[in-house]
């Protein structure tokens, strides 16, 4: 399986954009999509509080699966069941389920309401993915596990440790899935498992082994880490998987070999529910294409390079310089080039105009602007240049906003502009306002 992880905790694309992206993913060698909905899922009933104002509708979820089937992509829903649950625990209604009261990162596994809530969440997601044969339960980066009073008391009374707490909770989640959904196969991240001894993983002395016997049992397939390109990469840069082959049995003796192509460029968009946006999906498509073709070919071979350039309509790609040349024909390529302009020229051109223009520094300083006085002779020497720069960037930003609105919901467009454009353009806007 070569799964592209669609992490929708930020900058979730409209379904109309996925209609363009899914055939591209298939063409580049993916055969599945791992979809981490978070608050983009249309939760109902008591869970409705978890929905984003822009959450997909039930019809959208069905359309996504139709698109995936049409392009031979298996859909694997991902529901976080331990850590990375800020979108749940940020709500006052669920604050009592936090491992540590101050932090919304991780569940307290000792409170019965935690498992009850997870059962409801899993049930709603699985019910809308009846054709999926896999479910991913996340379970990575369970920050602060063992630091809450309930965990400390449990470890004291049961002679256990953080590892046993972790395994106990995961086994309860697996037990529910086993009993409720016969034959459904489970994936999980392995970073927490790596900290636990082999004996504990086998359940020696604890009865917390992850794989239970029986024809209807559900065993978790833990995905080992060497090939996860899960490091932050500058805008427009290209990331290759650290290792482009599945881990050897000696690396993960208790899991079947599996590879998930996972890059923070494709597209997490946000490290957690509270962080700023990362790269946008259209900008990350060349990187994603390179990663997928690297997996397909066992390395970024000449054949892989030809395929990437042909499919994306590019002339060349320079990995070391993180450069793609050519106009490109992939979905969202306009945004790709416009973000290049923002990253490469917006800040530089504005700061150059404001800081290197002697007439501004000498005759239109913050002191002059605050008191609204200046010599027209000196102001006119820089006025036309500044007004032209302002007009050009405002026109560019209008076009960029229009392109972003075709792909993203209003909250994403607003956030991206405020984080990447406004810190610089607002300085120019303020100067032009004072000049006028």
Short mmCIF file of C-alpha atoms in Angstrom, two decimals:
data_model
loop_
_atom_site.label_atom_id
_atom_site.label_comp_id
_atom_site.label_asym_id
_atom_site.label_seq_id
_atom_site.Cartn_x
_atom_site.Cartn_y
_atom_site.Cartn_z
CA UNK A 1 0.00 0.00 0.00
CA UNK A 2 1.22 3.46 -0.90
CA UNK A 3 -1.00 5.78 1.05
CA UNK A 4 -1.02 9.56 0.82
CA UNK A 5 -1.85 11.00 4.24
CA UNK A 6 -4.47 13.75 3.96
CA UNK A 7 -4.18 15.39 7.36
CA UNK A 8 -7.14 17.77 7.47
CA UNK A 9 -6.51 19.54 10.76
CA UNK A 10 -5.70 22.64 8.73
CA UNK A 11 -6.30 23.89 5.17
CA UNK A 12 -8.70 21.10 4.27
CA UNK A 13 -9.35 21.38 0.52
CA UNK A 14 -12.79 21.57 -1.03
CA UNK A 15 -14.03 18.31 -2.53
CA UNK A 16 -13.96 19.96 -5.96
CA UNK A 17 -10.17 20.18 -5.62
CA UNK A 18 -9.89 16.54 -4.54
CA UNK A 19 -11.69 15.70 -7.79
CA UNK A 20 -8.60 17.03 -9.57
CA UNK A 21 -6.01 15.66 -7.12
CA UNK A 22 -7.15 12.03 -6.78
CA UNK A 23 -6.50 11.08 -10.42
CA UNK A 24 -3.07 12.71 -10.11
CA UNK A 25 -2.24 10.65 -7.00
CA UNK A 26 -3.23 7.47 -8.79
CA UNK A 27 -1.17 8.41 -11.84
CA UNK A 28 1.88 9.00 -9.65
CA UNK A 29 1.69 5.59 -7.98
CA UNK A 30 -0.50 5.95 -4.90
CA UNK A 31 -3.10 3.27 -4.31
CA UNK A 32 -4.74 4.66 -1.20
CA UNK A 33 -5.49 7.75 0.85
CA UNK A 34 -5.19 7.90 4.62
CA UNK A 35 -7.72 10.53 5.66
CA UNK A 36 -7.38 12.17 9.07
CA UNK A 37 -10.59 14.18 9.25
CA UNK A 38 -10.39 15.71 12.74
CA UNK A 39 -13.07 18.44 12.86
CA UNK A 40 -13.81 18.15 9.13
CA UNK A 41 -15.95 15.05 9.71
CA UNK A 42 -19.74 15.63 9.88
CA UNK A 43 -20.21 14.37 13.43
CA UNK A 44 -23.83 14.08 14.56
CA UNK A 45 -25.79 14.11 17.81
CA UNK A 46 -23.79 14.73 20.97
CA UNK A 47 -20.59 14.85 18.89
CA UNK A 48 -21.78 17.72 16.71
CA UNK A 49 -19.77 20.14 18.87
CA UNK A 50 -16.60 18.67 17.30
CA UNK A 51 -17.49 19.85 13.79
CA UNK A 52 -15.76 22.76 12.12
CA UNK A 53 -18.14 25.37 10.64
CA UNK A 54 -16.72 24.23 7.28
CA UNK A 55 -16.86 20.47 7.93
CA UNK A 56 -17.57 18.18 5.00
CA UNK A 57 -21.18 17.09 4.64
CA UNK A 58 -22.25 13.45 4.61
CA UNK A 59 -22.63 13.83 0.85
CA UNK A 60 -19.05 15.11 0.66
CA UNK A 61 -17.77 12.04 2.54
CA UNK A 62 -19.63 9.81 0.11
CA UNK A 63 -18.30 11.77 -2.87
CA UNK A 64 -14.71 11.47 -1.61
CA UNK A 65 -15.10 7.69 -1.43
CA UNK A 66 -16.64 7.56 -4.90
CA UNK A 67 -13.71 9.55 -6.27
CA UNK A 68 -11.25 7.25 -4.54
CA UNK A 69 -12.93 4.13 -5.93
CA UNK A 70 -13.05 5.67 -9.39
CA UNK A 71 -9.27 6.17 -9.29
CA UNK A 72 -8.44 2.88 -7.56
CA UNK A 73 -7.48 4.49 -4.26
CA UNK A 74 -8.35 2.66 -1.06
CA UNK A 75 -9.71 4.94 1.65
CA UNK A 76 -8.31 4.41 5.15
CA UNK A 77 -9.91 6.70 7.74
CA UNK A 78 -7.66 7.82 10.61
CA UNK A 79 -9.19 8.48 14.03
CA UNK A 80 -6.83 9.59 16.77
CA UNK A 81 -7.58 7.51 19.90
CA UNK A 82 -5.01 8.68 22.47
CA UNK A 83 -2.81 11.68 21.56
CA UNK A 84 -3.38 14.50 19.06
CA UNK A 85 -6.94 14.97 20.30
CA UNK A 86 -6.82 18.74 20.81
CA UNK A 87 -9.82 19.20 18.53
CA UNK A 88 -11.81 17.20 21.07
CA UNK A 89 -10.29 18.19 24.40
CA UNK A 90 -10.28 21.93 23.63
CA UNK A 91 -14.04 21.87 24.29
CA UNK A 92 -15.17 22.51 27.85
CA UNK A 93 -17.56 19.59 27.50
CA UNK A 94 -14.62 17.17 27.29
CA UNK A 95 -11.99 18.87 29.45
CA UNK A 96 -12.52 16.30 32.22
CA UNK A 97 -11.07 13.67 29.85
CA UNK A 98 -7.61 15.25 29.69
CA UNK A 99 -4.63 13.30 31.03
CA UNK A 100 -3.28 16.56 32.47
CA UNK A 101 -5.93 19.16 33.17
CA UNK A 102 -3.93 22.07 31.71
CA UNK A 103 -3.12 20.39 28.39
CA UNK A 104 -5.62 19.35 25.65
CA UNK A 105 -3.18 16.96 23.93
CA UNK A 106 -3.99 13.50 25.30
CA UNK A 107 -6.81 11.44 26.76
CA UNK A 108 -6.92 10.22 30.34
CA UNK A 109 -7.32 6.47 29.73
CA UNK A 110 -8.53 5.77 33.28
CA UNK A 111 -11.79 7.70 32.96
CA UNK A 112 -14.57 5.40 31.62
CA UNK A 113 -16.01 8.30 29.62
CA UNK A 114 -12.86 8.33 27.45
CA UNK A 115 -13.50 4.90 25.94
CA UNK A 116 -17.23 5.63 25.67
CA UNK A 117 -16.47 8.79 23.69
CA UNK A 118 -13.99 6.99 21.45
CA UNK A 119 -16.53 4.28 20.71
CA UNK A 120 -18.99 6.95 19.55
CA UNK A 121 -16.40 8.71 17.40
CA UNK A 122 -15.08 5.49 15.84
CA UNK A 123 -18.59 4.23 15.19
CA UNK A 124 -19.67 7.37 13.34
CA UNK A 125 -16.54 7.41 11.17
CA UNK A 126 -16.62 3.68 10.39
CA UNK A 127 -20.34 3.77 9.59
CA UNK A 128 -19.59 6.33 6.87
CA UNK A 129 -16.73 4.17 5.50
CA UNK A 130 -18.43 0.80 5.15
CA UNK A 131 -16.26 -0.19 2.18
CA UNK A 132 -12.98 0.46 3.99
CA UNK A 133 -11.18 -2.66 5.19
CA UNK A 134 -8.68 -0.69 7.29
CA UNK A 135 -8.95 1.80 10.14
CA UNK A 136 -6.01 3.80 11.49
CA UNK A 137 -6.18 4.58 15.22
CA UNK A 138 -3.27 7.05 15.32
CA UNK A 139 -1.97 6.59 18.89
CA UNK A 140 1.26 8.54 18.30
CA UNK A 141 2.84 11.25 20.45
CA UNK A 142 0.72 10.74 23.56
CA UNK A 143 2.26 13.71 25.31
CA UNK A 144 2.15 13.84 29.14
CA UNK A 145 0.93 10.25 29.47
CA UNK A 146 1.68 9.14 33.03
CA UNK A 147 1.79 12.67 34.40
CA UNK A 148 -1.85 12.89 35.49
CA UNK A 149 -2.89 11.97 39.02
CA UNK A 150 -5.07 9.08 37.80
CA UNK A 151 -2.11 7.59 35.93
CA UNK A 152 0.24 8.05 38.88
CA UNK A 153 -2.24 6.33 41.19
CA UNK A 154 -2.76 3.49 38.71
CA UNK A 155 0.97 2.89 38.31
CA UNK A 156 1.42 2.92 42.07
CA UNK A 157 -1.35 0.42 42.75
CA UNK A 158 -0.66 -1.87 39.77
CA UNK A 159 3.15 -1.82 39.73
CA UNK A 160 2.88 -0.64 36.14
CA UNK A 161 4.56 2.01 33.99
CA UNK A 162 3.63 4.35 31.16
CA UNK A 163 4.09 1.53 28.64
CA UNK A 164 1.53 -0.68 30.34
CA UNK A 165 -0.94 2.19 30.59
CA UNK A 166 -0.49 2.78 26.87
CA UNK A 167 -0.92 -0.89 25.91
CA UNK A 168 -3.94 -1.30 28.20
CA UNK A 169 -5.76 1.57 26.52
CA UNK A 170 -4.84 0.49 22.97
CA UNK A 171 -6.01 -3.04 23.73
CA UNK A 172 -9.36 -1.67 24.92
CA UNK A 173 -9.75 0.26 21.66
CA UNK A 174 -8.81 -2.85 19.65
CA UNK A 175 -11.20 -4.94 21.73
CA UNK A 176 -14.07 -2.65 20.80
CA UNK A 177 -13.16 -2.76 17.10
CA UNK A 178 -12.80 -6.54 17.21
CA UNK A 179 -16.17 -7.06 18.82
CA UNK A 180 -18.03 -4.51 16.73
CA UNK A 181 -16.43 -4.77 13.28
CA UNK A 182 -15.38 -8.29 12.39
CA UNK A 183 -12.35 -8.46 10.13
CA UNK A 184 -11.60 -4.75 10.12
CA UNK A 185 -7.81 -4.35 10.06
CA UNK A 186 -6.09 -1.77 12.20
CA UNK A 187 -3.11 0.50 11.57
CA UNK A 188 -1.33 2.65 14.14
CA UNK A 189 1.83 4.72 14.39
CA UNK A 190 4.64 2.97 16.23
CA UNK A 191 6.57 5.74 18.01
CA UNK A 192 5.07 4.97 21.42
CA UNK A 193 5.58 1.23 20.93
CA UNK A 194 9.28 1.76 20.29
CA UNK A 195 9.69 2.84 23.91
CA UNK A 196 8.14 -0.37 25.25
CA UNK A 197 10.04 -3.60 25.84
CA UNK A 198 9.43 -6.62 23.61
CA UNK A 199 8.28 -8.56 26.67
CA UNK A 200 5.66 -5.95 27.48
CA UNK A 201 4.50 -5.93 23.86
CA UNK A 202 4.04 -9.70 24.11
CA UNK A 203 1.97 -9.18 27.23
CA UNK A 204 4.34 -10.99 29.55
CA UNK A 205 3.09 -10.55 33.08
CA UNK A 206 0.55 -7.92 32.08
CA UNK A 207 -1.89 -9.52 29.65
CA UNK A 208 -1.70 -6.47 27.44
CA UNK A 209 -0.44 -8.01 24.19
CA UNK A 210 -1.81 -6.15 21.16
CA UNK A 211 -2.62 -9.21 19.06
CA UNK A 212 -5.33 -11.45 20.44
CA UNK A 213 -5.96 -14.99 19.12
CA UNK A 214 -9.10 -16.03 17.31
CA UNK A 215 -10.48 -15.80 13.77
CA UNK A 216 -12.27 -12.51 14.36
CA UNK A 217 -9.51 -10.81 16.28
CA UNK A 218 -8.01 -7.50 15.32
CA UNK A 219 -4.26 -7.07 15.48
CA UNK A 220 -2.66 -3.69 15.06
CA UNK A 221 -0.13 -3.27 12.28
CA UNK A 222 2.38 -0.79 13.69
CA UNK A 223 4.01 1.34 11.04
CA UNK A 224 7.74 1.62 11.61
CA UNK A 225 9.51 4.94 11.30
CA UNK A 226 12.60 4.90 9.10
CA UNK A 227 10.86 6.09 5.96
CA UNK A 228 8.64 8.74 7.47
CA UNK A 229 9.69 12.11 6.06
CA UNK A 230 8.09 13.85 8.99
CA UNK A 231 10.38 16.83 9.36
CA UNK A 232 9.49 20.46 8.71
CA UNK A 233 10.61 21.60 5.27
CA UNK A 234 10.82 25.20 4.06
CA UNK A 235 8.15 26.42 1.69
CA UNK A 236 8.67 25.06 -1.79
CA UNK A 237 11.38 22.60 -0.72
CA UNK A 238 11.36 18.98 -1.67
CA UNK A 239 11.48 16.15 0.83
CA UNK A 240 12.43 12.57 0.06
CA UNK A 241 11.58 9.66 2.35
CA UNK A 242 14.48 8.90 4.66
CA UNK A 243 14.47 5.28 3.53
CA UNK A 244 12.55 4.25 0.42
CA UNK A 245 11.87 0.62 1.25
CA UNK A 246 9.73 -1.07 3.88
CA UNK A 247 11.52 -1.78 7.17
CA UNK A 248 13.23 -5.14 7.48
CA UNK A 249 11.72 -7.74 9.85
CA UNK A 250 14.66 -7.22 12.18
CA UNK A 251 13.66 -3.58 12.55
CA UNK A 252 10.03 -4.36 13.37
CA UNK A 253 9.94 -8.01 14.45
CA UNK A 254 6.30 -7.95 15.51
CA UNK A 255 4.66 -6.28 12.52
CA UNK A 256 4.05 -7.21 8.95
CA UNK A 257 6.02 -5.08 6.53
CA UNK A 258 4.15 -2.01 5.41
CA UNK A 259 5.02 1.37 3.99
CA UNK A 260 3.08 4.57 4.37
CA UNK A 261 4.54 7.41 2.32
CA UNK A 262 4.20 10.20 4.83
CA UNK A 263 5.60 13.66 4.35
CA UNK A 264 4.72 16.81 6.23
CA UNK A 265 4.34 18.35 2.79
CA UNK A 266 1.60 16.02 1.69
CA UNK A 267 -0.33 17.57 3.31
CA UNK A 268 -0.51 17.93 7.07
CA UNK A 269 -0.93 21.66 6.81
CA UNK A 270 -0.68 21.87 10.60
CA UNK A 271 1.50 20.06 13.16
CA UNK A 272 -1.31 20.02 15.66
CA UNK A 273 -4.71 21.64 16.07
CA UNK A 274 -3.20 24.77 17.62
CA UNK A 275 -0.18 25.38 15.39
CA UNK A 276 0.13 27.68 12.38
CA UNK A 277 -0.48 26.38 8.89
CA UNK A 278 2.36 24.59 7.16
CA UNK A 279 2.69 24.34 3.38
CA UNK A 280 -0.40 24.32 1.17
CA UNK A 281 -1.26 21.21 -0.84
CA UNK A 282 -0.82 22.78 -4.31
CA UNK A 283 2.67 23.94 -3.34
CA UNK A 284 3.60 20.50 -2.02
CA UNK A 285 2.46 18.53 -5.08
CA UNK A 286 5.91 18.42 -6.76
CA UNK A 287 7.42 17.13 -3.52
CA UNK A 288 4.63 14.57 -3.14
CA UNK A 289 5.10 13.44 -6.74
CA UNK A 290 8.83 12.98 -6.19
CA UNK A 291 8.22 10.99 -2.99
CA UNK A 292 5.65 8.72 -4.61
CA UNK A 293 7.77 8.01 -7.66
CA UNK A 294 10.79 7.42 -5.42
CA UNK A 295 8.80 4.72 -3.63
CA UNK A 296 7.52 3.19 -6.86
CA UNK A 297 11.02 3.02 -8.40
CA UNK A 298 13.04 2.27 -5.27
CA UNK A 299 14.92 5.56 -5.61
CA UNK A 300 14.70 8.86 -7.44
CA UNK A 301 15.88 7.28 -10.67
CA UNK A 302 15.92 8.84 -14.12
CA UNK A 303 12.68 6.98 -14.83
CA UNK A 304 11.10 8.46 -11.69
CA UNK A 305 12.28 11.91 -12.70
CA UNK A 306 10.88 11.56 -16.23
CA UNK A 307 7.54 10.47 -14.84
CA UNK A 308 7.33 13.39 -12.40
CA UNK A 309 8.24 15.94 -15.05
CA UNK A 310 5.81 14.44 -17.57
CA UNK A 311 2.84 14.19 -15.24
CA UNK A 312 3.34 17.63 -13.69
CA UNK A 313 4.28 19.38 -16.94
CA UNK A 314 7.58 20.70 -15.58
CA UNK A 315 10.84 21.20 -17.46
CA UNK A 316 13.29 20.26 -14.72
CA UNK A 317 13.62 19.62 -11.00
CA UNK A 318 16.71 20.28 -8.87
CA UNK A 319 16.37 18.51 -5.54
CA UNK A 320 19.42 20.07 -3.92
CA UNK A 321 18.24 23.60 -4.70
CA UNK A 322 14.54 22.81 -4.14
CA UNK A 323 13.76 24.25 -7.56
CA UNK A 324 11.16 23.25 -10.14
CA UNK A 325 11.34 24.93 -13.55
CA UNK A 326 8.50 25.22 -16.03
CA UNK A 327 4.91 26.42 -15.86
CA UNK A 328 3.43 23.07 -14.83
CA UNK A 329 -0.03 21.67 -15.48
CA UNK A 330 -0.95 20.12 -12.12
CA UNK A 331 -4.04 21.17 -10.08
CA UNK A 332 -3.35 24.41 -8.24
CA UNK A 333 -0.17 25.23 -10.16
CA UNK A 334 -1.20 28.90 -10.18
CA UNK A 335 -1.02 28.92 -6.39
CA UNK A 336 2.34 27.14 -6.55
CA UNK A 337 3.85 29.98 -8.56
CA UNK A 338 2.11 32.73 -6.61
CA UNK A 339 3.35 31.37 -3.29
CA UNK A 340 6.82 31.35 -4.82
CA UNK A 341 6.35 35.07 -5.45
CA UNK A 342 5.21 35.67 -1.87
CA UNK A 343 8.11 33.69 -0.41
CA UNK A 344 10.73 35.11 -2.74
CA UNK A 345 9.77 38.74 -3.35
CA UNK A 346 7.00 40.17 -1.14
CA UNK A 347 9.00 40.72 2.04
CA UNK A 348 12.18 41.65 0.21
CA UNK A 349 10.60 44.24 -2.09
CA UNK A 350 8.61 45.95 0.67
CA UNK A 351 11.45 46.08 3.20
CA UNK A 352 13.75 47.40 0.50
CA UNK A 353 11.32 50.20 -0.32
CA UNK A 354 10.74 51.12 3.32
CA UNK A 355 14.26 50.78 4.69
CA UNK A 356 16.54 51.76 1.81
CA UNK A 357 14.70 54.80 0.51
CA UNK A 358 16.56 57.76 2.01
CA UNK A 359 13.66 60.17 1.57
CA UNK A 360 11.45 57.90 3.68
CA UNK A 361 14.06 57.46 6.39
CA UNK A 362 14.92 61.18 6.47
CA UNK A 363 11.65 62.97 5.72
CA UNK A 364 8.85 60.47 6.42
CA UNK A 365 9.92 58.63 9.56
CA UNK A 366 7.47 57.19 12.13
CA UNK A 367 7.87 60.51 13.99
CA UNK A 368 6.70 62.50 10.95
CA UNK A 369 3.88 60.08 10.20
CA UNK A 370 2.57 60.10 13.75
CA UNK A 371 2.40 63.92 13.74
CA UNK A 372 1.22 64.17 10.13
CA UNK A 373 3.73 66.64 8.76
CA UNK A 374 6.32 66.50 6.02
CA UNK A 375 7.81 68.38 3.11
CA UNK A 376 5.90 67.64 -0.13
CA UNK A 377 9.11 68.10 -2.13
CA UNK A 378 10.77 65.17 -0.38
CA UNK A 379 7.63 63.06 -0.18
CA UNK A 380 7.07 63.31 -3.91
CA UNK A 381 10.53 61.89 -4.51
CA UNK A 382 9.41 58.47 -3.24
CA UNK A 383 5.62 58.71 -3.59
CA UNK A 384 5.11 57.39 -7.13
CA UNK A 385 7.46 54.48 -6.52
CA UNK A 386 5.73 53.45 -3.29
CA UNK A 387 2.24 53.85 -4.73
CA UNK A 388 3.18 51.68 -7.75
CA UNK A 389 4.63 48.98 -5.49
CA UNK A 390 1.49 49.05 -3.36
CA UNK A 391 -0.81 48.89 -6.38
CA UNK A 392 1.12 45.97 -7.89
CA UNK A 393 1.08 43.89 -4.71
CA UNK A 394 -2.60 44.62 -3.97
CA UNK A 395 -3.49 43.47 -7.50
CA UNK A 396 -1.37 40.34 -7.04
CA UNK A 397 -2.95 39.57 -3.67
CA UNK A 398 -6.47 39.89 -5.12
CA UNK A 399 -5.57 37.28 -7.74
CA UNK A 400 -3.96 35.04 -5.11
CA UNK A 401 -7.01 35.28 -2.86
CA UNK A 402 -9.28 34.34 -5.77
CA UNK A 403 -7.14 31.28 -6.54
CA UNK A 404 -7.07 30.22 -2.88
CA UNK A 405 -10.86 30.59 -2.59
CA UNK A 406 -11.32 28.12 -5.44
CA UNK A 407 -9.58 25.42 -3.37
CA UNK A 408 -10.01 26.37 0.28
CA UNK A 409 -12.70 27.50 2.70
CA UNK A 410 -12.77 31.12 3.96
CA UNK A 411 -11.10 30.40 7.31
CA UNK A 412 -8.05 28.88 5.60
CA UNK A 413 -7.73 31.76 3.13
CA UNK A 414 -7.95 34.31 5.93
CA UNK A 415 -5.41 32.53 8.12
CA UNK A 416 -2.91 31.96 5.32
CA UNK A 417 -3.07 35.58 4.22
CA UNK A 418 -2.70 36.87 7.78
CA UNK A 419 0.30 34.63 8.43
CA UNK A 420 2.16 35.00 5.13
CA UNK A 421 1.12 38.21 3.40
CA UNK A 422 -0.22 40.76 5.86
CA UNK A 423 2.84 41.04 8.15
CA UNK A 424 4.68 42.67 5.23
CA UNK A 425 1.94 44.15 3.06
CA UNK A 426 0.33 45.86 6.07
CA UNK A 427 3.53 47.85 6.57
CA UNK A 428 3.26 49.12 3.01
CA UNK A 429 -0.48 49.77 3.39
CA UNK A 430 0.15 51.84 6.52
CA UNK A 431 2.82 53.89 4.79
CA UNK A 432 0.59 54.58 1.79
CA UNK A 433 -2.28 55.57 4.09
CA UNK A 434 -0.06 58.04 5.95
CA UNK A 435 1.43 59.35 2.68
CA UNK A 436 -2.01 60.08 1.26
#
